[in-house]
Amino acid sequence: TSTSNPVNSAVAAIATACCPSSNHRAISGGYSVSGSNTSFPDMVYISTSRPVGAGAECGAGIEGWLIKTIDSKATVTATAYAVCATTL
């Protein structure tokens, strides 16, 4: 499992967790998200939670997991997780 550093944002957050090397594949992933607005504690929306292929997000040959949140009412802390498997 690979974990991104938490990303804080007042409007939206994008977090990516990358597999450790090019001989790993992202087979699953997830996230943890929290918001600071106690008046609207459930107003954090996940707009994207998906694998990313080898490319710009994680670098050449590295796969990972990407999440995006949408929230206009709170500061959001988002962390992405990638479950990676070694390829043979």
PDB file of C-alpha atoms in Angstrom, residues 26-70:
ATOM      1  CA  ALA A  26      -2.155  -0.193  -8.928  1.00  0.00           C
ATOM      2  CA  ILE A  27      -4.848  -2.824  -8.395  1.00  0.00           C
ATOM      3  CA  SER A  28      -7.040  -0.817  -6.026  1.00  0.00           C
ATOM      4  CA  GLY A  29      -7.067   2.350  -3.998  1.00  0.00           C
ATOM      5  CA  GLY A  30      -8.986   4.576  -1.688  1.00  0.00           C
ATOM      6  CA  TYR A  31      -8.910   7.737   0.345  1.00  0.00           C
ATOM      7  CA  SER A  32      -9.508   9.432   3.639  1.00  0.00           C
ATOM      8  CA  VAL A  33     -11.008  12.909   3.665  1.00  0.00           C
ATOM      9  CA  SER A  34     -11.958  15.249   6.460  1.00  0.00           C
ATOM     10  CA  GLY A  35     -13.338  18.779   6.532  1.00  0.00           C
ATOM     11  CA  SER A  36     -13.135  21.603   9.045  1.00  0.00           C
ATOM     12  CA  ASN A  37     -16.682  22.974   8.779  1.00  0.00           C
ATOM     13  CA  THR A  38     -18.693  21.729  11.764  1.00  0.00           C
ATOM     14  CA  SER A  39     -21.902  23.324  10.422  1.00  0.00           C
ATOM     15  CA  PHE A  40     -21.727  21.155   7.299  1.00  0.00           C
ATOM     16  CA  PRO A  41     -19.670  18.097   8.325  1.00  0.00           C
ATOM     17  CA  ASP A  42     -21.010  15.980   5.468  1.00  0.00           C
ATOM     18  CA  MET A  43     -20.284  18.502   2.711  1.00  0.00           C
ATOM     19  CA  VAL A  44     -17.144  16.852   1.377  1.00  0.00           C
ATOM     20  CA  TYR A  45     -17.790  15.272  -1.993  1.00  0.00           C
ATOM     21  CA  ILE A  46     -15.509  12.842  -3.804  1.00  0.00           C
ATOM     22  CA  SER A  47     -15.653  13.651  -7.503  1.00  0.00           C
ATOM     23  CA  THR A  48     -12.962  11.180  -8.608  1.00  0.00           C
ATOM     24  CA  SER A  49     -11.391   8.039  -7.164  1.00  0.00           C
ATOM     25  CA  ARG A  50      -9.587   6.106  -9.876  1.00  0.00           C
ATOM     26  CA  PRO A  51      -6.352   4.454 -10.939  1.00  0.00           C
ATOM     27  CA  VAL A  52      -3.838   6.495 -12.901  1.00  0.00           C
ATOM     28  CA  GLY A  53      -1.660   4.923 -15.532  1.00  0.00           C
ATOM     29  CA  ALA A  54       2.029   5.500 -15.895  1.00  0.00           C
ATOM     30  CA  GLY A  55       2.521   9.155 -16.677  1.00  0.00           C
ATOM     31  CA  ALA A  56       2.397  12.673 -15.344  1.00  0.00           C
ATOM     32  CA  GLU A  57       0.816  12.056 -11.928  1.00  0.00           C
ATOM     33  CA  CYS A  58       3.424   9.573 -10.665  1.00  0.00           C
ATOM     34  CA  GLY A  59       6.208   9.788 -13.219  1.00  0.00           C
ATOM     35  CA  ALA A  60       7.368   7.696 -16.139  1.00  0.00           C
ATOM     36  CA  GLY A  61       6.364   4.049 -15.787  1.00  0.00           C
ATOM     37  CA  ILE A  62       4.751   4.459 -12.335  1.00  0.00           C
ATOM     38  CA  GLU A  63       1.064   3.761 -11.666  1.00  0.00           C
ATOM     39  CA  GLY A  64      -1.021   5.004  -8.758  1.00  0.00           C
ATOM     40  CA  TRP A  65      -4.416   6.138  -7.438  1.00  0.00           C
ATOM     41  CA  LEU A  66      -5.922   9.614  -7.811  1.00  0.00           C
ATOM     42  CA  ILE A  67      -8.700  11.272  -5.817  1.00  0.00           C
ATOM     43  CA  LYS A  68     -10.376  14.655  -6.226  1.00  0.00           C
ATOM     44  CA  THR A  69     -12.730  16.333  -3.778  1.00  0.00           C
ATOM     45  CA  ILE A  70     -15.174  19.182  -4.211  1.00  0.00           C
TER      46      ILE A  70
END
